[in-house]
PDB file of C-alpha atoms in Angstrom:
ATOM      1  CA  MET A  85     -13.405  29.304  -8.883  1.00 40.00           C
ATOM      2  CA  SER A  86     -14.418  26.622 -10.631  1.00 43.00           C
ATOM      3  CA  TYR A  87     -12.688  23.659  -9.971  1.00 47.00           C
ATOM      4  CA  ILE A  88     -14.981  21.159 -13.328  1.00 45.00           C
ATOM      5  CA  LYS A  89     -12.918  19.676 -14.724  1.00 53.00           C
ATOM      6  CA  HIS A  90     -12.428  19.686 -18.950  1.00 60.00           C
ATOM      7  CA  LYS A  91     -14.282  15.971 -19.899  1.00 61.00           C
ATOM      8  CA  SER A  92     -10.549  15.267 -21.462  1.00 66.00           C
ATOM      9  CA  GLU A  93      -8.765  15.331 -18.125  1.00 78.00           C
ATOM     10  CA  GLU A  94     -11.632  13.736 -16.628  1.00 82.00           C
ATOM     11  CA  SER A  95     -10.975  10.532 -19.888  1.00 88.00           C
ATOM     12  CA  THR A  96      -7.772  11.582 -18.647  1.00 92.00           C
ATOM     13  CA  GLU A  97      -8.101  10.364 -15.773  1.00 92.00           C
ATOM     14  CA  ASP A  98     -10.514   7.339 -16.375  1.00 93.00           C
ATOM     15  CA  TYR A  99      -7.592   6.763 -18.582  1.00 96.00           C
ATOM     16  CA  LEU A 100      -4.808   6.200 -16.032  1.00 97.00           C
ATOM     17  CA  GLU A 101      -7.058   4.628 -13.308  1.00 96.00           C
ATOM     18  CA  THR A 102      -7.935   2.076 -15.158  1.00 97.00           C
ATOM     19  CA  ILE A 103      -4.038   1.938 -16.674  1.00 98.00           C
ATOM     20  CA  LEU A 104      -2.722   1.576 -12.933  1.00 98.00           C
ATOM     21  CA  LEU A 105      -6.225  -1.042 -12.224  1.00 97.00           C
ATOM     22  CA  LEU A 106      -5.105  -3.229 -14.765  1.00 98.00           C
ATOM     23  CA  GLN A 107      -0.961  -3.652 -14.541  1.00 97.00           C
ATOM     24  CA  ARG A 108      -2.081  -4.605 -10.891  1.00 97.00           C
ATOM     25  CA  LYS A 109      -4.646  -7.611 -11.986  1.00 96.00           C
ATOM     26  CA  MET A 110      -1.959  -8.482 -14.931  1.00 96.00           C
ATOM     27  CA  GLY A 111       0.985  -7.255 -14.779  1.00 95.00           C
ATOM     28  CA  ASN A 112       1.934  -6.120 -18.046  1.00 95.00           C
ATOM     29  CA  ILE A 113      -0.925  -4.298 -20.403  1.00 97.00           C
ATOM     30  CA  ARG A 114      -1.467  -3.215 -24.136  1.00 97.00           C
ATOM     31  CA  SER A 115      -4.634  -0.836 -25.751  1.00 96.00           C
ATOM     32  CA  ILE A 116      -6.299  -3.769 -26.805  1.00 96.00           C
ATOM     33  CA  ASP A 117      -6.361  -4.566 -22.742  1.00 97.00           C
ATOM     34  CA  ILE A 118      -7.663  -1.411 -22.214  1.00 97.00           C
ATOM     35  CA  ALA A 119     -10.070  -1.143 -24.692  1.00 96.00           C
ATOM     36  CA  HIS A 120     -11.299  -4.810 -23.412  1.00 96.00           C
ATOM     37  CA  GLU A 121     -11.774  -3.004 -20.003  1.00 95.00           C
ATOM     38  CA  LEU A 122     -13.402   0.053 -21.056  1.00 94.00           C
ATOM     39  CA  GLY A 123     -15.281  -1.313 -23.730  1.00 95.00           C
ATOM     40  CA  TYR A 124     -13.942   1.157 -26.296  1.00 95.00           C
ATOM     41  CA  THR A 125     -12.618   0.806 -29.877  1.00 95.00           C
ATOM     42  CA  LYS A 126      -8.786  -0.143 -30.558  1.00 94.00           C
ATOM     43  CA  PRO A 127      -8.743   2.569 -33.055  1.00 94.00           C
ATOM     44  CA  SER A 128      -9.597   5.329 -29.770  1.00 94.00           C
ATOM     45  CA  VAL A 129      -7.741   3.741 -27.429  1.00 96.00           C
ATOM     46  CA  SER A 130      -4.878   4.117 -29.940  1.00 94.00           C
ATOM     47  CA  ILE A 131      -5.698   7.686 -29.291  1.00 95.00           C
ATOM     48  CA  ALA A 132      -6.110   8.531 -26.420  1.00 95.00           C
ATOM     49  CA  MET A 133      -2.728   6.636 -24.853  1.00 97.00           C
ATOM     50  CA  LYS A 134      -0.767   8.984 -28.236  1.00 96.00           C
ATOM     51  CA  SER A 135      -2.056  11.961 -25.866  1.00 96.00           C
ATOM     52  CA  LEU A 136      -0.885  10.423 -22.973  1.00 97.00           C
ATOM     53  CA  ARG A 137       2.261   9.442 -24.169  1.00 97.00           C
ATOM     54  CA  GLU A 138       2.337  13.216 -25.433  1.00 97.00           C
ATOM     55  CA  LYS A 139       1.891  14.130 -22.344  1.00 96.00           C
ATOM     56  CA  GLU A 140       3.971  11.757 -20.989  1.00 97.00           C
ATOM     57  CA  LEU A 141       1.768  10.036 -18.311  1.00 98.00           C
ATOM     58  CA  ILE A 142       2.744   6.919 -19.944  1.00 98.00           C
ATOM     59  CA  THR A 143       5.311   5.249 -21.712  1.00 97.00           C
ATOM     60  CA  VAL A 144       4.777   1.830 -24.567  1.00 96.00           C
ATOM     61  CA  THR A 145       7.592  -0.507 -24.907  1.00 96.00           C
ATOM     62  CA  ASP A 146       8.220  -1.096 -29.175  1.00 95.00           C
ATOM     63  CA  THR A 147       6.080  -4.280 -28.101  1.00 95.00           C
ATOM     64  CA  GLY A 148       3.144  -1.802 -27.054  1.00 95.00           C
ATOM     65  CA  TYR A 149       3.979  -2.440 -23.213  1.00 97.00           C
ATOM     66  CA  ILE A 150       2.005   0.889 -21.442  1.00 98.00           C
ATOM     67  CA  THR A 151       4.153   1.014 -18.024  1.00 97.00           C
ATOM     68  CA  LEU A 152       2.597   4.683 -15.998  1.00 98.00           C
ATOM     69  CA  THR A 153       5.894   7.358 -15.655  1.00 98.00           C
ATOM     70  CA  ASP A 154       6.386   8.033 -11.973  1.00 98.00           C
ATOM     71  CA  SER A 155       3.640  11.552 -12.609  1.00 97.00           C
ATOM     72  CA  GLY A 156       1.275   9.018 -14.654  1.00 97.00           C
ATOM     73  CA  LEU A 157       1.323   6.612 -11.061  1.00 97.00           C
ATOM     74  CA  ALA A 158       0.949   9.529  -9.106  1.00 97.00           C
ATOM     75  CA  ARG A 159      -1.732  10.902 -11.300  1.00 95.00           C
ATOM     76  CA  ALA A 160      -3.212   7.192 -10.941  1.00 97.00           C
ATOM     77  CA  GLU A 161      -2.780   6.917  -7.019  1.00 96.00           C
ATOM     78  CA  ASN A 162      -4.492   9.673  -6.465  1.00 94.00           C
ATOM     79  CA  ILE A 163      -7.672   9.352  -8.437  1.00 94.00           C
ATOM     80  CA  LEU A 164      -8.604   5.358  -7.822  1.00 95.00           C
ATOM     81  CA  GLU A 165      -7.892   6.961  -3.555  1.00 95.00           C
ATOM     82  CA  ARG A 166     -10.559   9.276  -4.290  1.00 94.00           C
ATOM     83  CA  HIS A 167     -12.808   6.239  -6.438  1.00 95.00           C
ATOM     84  CA  THR A 168     -12.215   3.870  -3.339  1.00 95.00           C
ATOM     85  CA  LEU A 169     -13.052   6.666  -0.526  1.00 95.00           C
ATOM     86  CA  LEU A 170     -16.055   8.195  -2.302  1.00 95.00           C
ATOM     87  CA  LYS A 171     -17.339   4.347  -2.975  1.00 95.00           C
ATOM     88  CA  ASN A 172     -16.327   3.584   0.151  1.00 94.00           C
ATOM     89  CA  TRP A 173     -18.890   6.504   1.791  1.00 92.00           C
ATOM     90  CA  LEU A 174     -21.727   6.377  -0.595  1.00 94.00           C
ATOM     91  CA  ILE A 175     -21.833   2.740   0.541  1.00 96.00           C
ATOM     92  CA  LYS A 176     -21.672   3.362   4.733  1.00 93.00           C
ATOM     93  CA  LEU A 177     -24.522   5.811   3.494  1.00 93.00           C
ATOM     94  CA  GLY A 178     -26.744   2.865   2.326  1.00 96.00           C
ATOM     95  CA  VAL A 179     -26.349   3.273  -1.533  1.00 96.00           C
ATOM     96  CA  SER A 180     -26.169   0.272  -3.446  1.00 97.00           C
ATOM     97  CA  GLU A 181     -22.370  -0.803  -4.995  1.00 96.00           C
ATOM     98  CA  GLU A 182     -22.918  -0.317  -8.307  1.00 96.00           C
ATOM     99  CA  VAL A 183     -24.327   2.684  -7.928  1.00 97.00           C
ATOM    100  CA  ALA A 184     -22.223   4.036  -5.191  1.00 96.00           C
ATOM    101  CA  ASP A 185     -19.248   2.706  -8.082  1.00 94.00           C
ATOM    102  CA  GLU A 186     -20.947   4.699 -10.999  1.00 93.00           C
ATOM    103  CA  GLU A 187     -21.601   7.717  -8.452  1.00 94.00           C
ATOM    104  CA  ALA A 188     -17.961   8.060  -7.678  1.00 94.00           C
ATOM    105  CA  CYS A 189     -16.161   7.902 -11.010  1.00 91.00           C
ATOM    106  CA  ARG A 190     -18.194  10.738 -11.050  1.00 90.00           C
ATOM    107  CA  ILE A 191     -17.791  12.959  -8.116  1.00 92.00           C
ATOM    108  CA  GLU A 192     -13.772  11.671  -8.048  1.00 90.00           C
ATOM    109  CA  HIS A 193     -13.574  14.128 -11.073  1.00 87.00           C
ATOM    110  CA  ASP A 194     -15.013  17.299  -9.761  1.00 89.00           C
ATOM    111  CA  ILE A 195     -14.212  17.708  -5.567  1.00 90.00           C
ATOM    112  CA  SER A 196     -11.732  19.567  -5.230  1.00 90.00           C
ATOM    113  CA  GLU A 197      -9.025  18.107  -3.171  1.00 90.00           C
ATOM    114  CA  GLY A 198      -9.504  20.399   0.001  1.00 92.00           C
ATOM    115  CA  THR A 199     -13.029  18.692   0.388  1.00 91.00           C
ATOM    116  CA  PHE A 200     -11.511  15.834  -1.092  1.00 91.00           C
ATOM    117  CA  GLU A 201      -8.797  16.026   2.240  1.00 91.00           C
ATOM    118  CA  LEU A 202     -11.578  16.894   4.681  1.00 92.00           C
ATOM    119  CA  LEU A 203     -14.135  13.837   3.662  1.00 89.00           C
ATOM    120  CA  LYS A 204     -11.056  10.963   3.940  1.00 89.00           C
ATOM    121  CA  LYS A 205     -10.597  12.445   7.847  1.00 90.00           C
ATOM    122  CA  ALA A 206     -14.089  12.284   8.550  1.00 88.00           C
ATOM    123  CA  TYR A 207     -14.440   9.117   6.385  1.00 79.00           C
ATOM    124  CA  LEU A 208     -11.381   7.351   8.229  1.00 78.00           C
ATOM    125  CA  LYS A 209     -11.930   8.421  11.973  1.00 75.00           C
TER     126      LYS A 209
END
């Protein structure tokens, strides 16, 4: 059985992680904030936000403020934990911070839950 995720699922996770980080940094955020952070166009982000709303991972107020739902927050926190642990582990192995950040972003989507939990146990020893 392959654990590799589809690009659309990776994109969903990247958006959720970005929303969580921006909310922690700025409080209330809108699509334009996400577009600036990721370097994407506003129309691309708007399409993604529509998809996240349809999946019930975010809500958007009448004034355009974006909030993670409980399930969106859980997924965002999970992917952020993966990213942070993987990045720190790679840095500990001697990988530069910039490369570790990029590679953690790729690995976080493809590693199985079981393997991640084993890595987490080993890293936190």
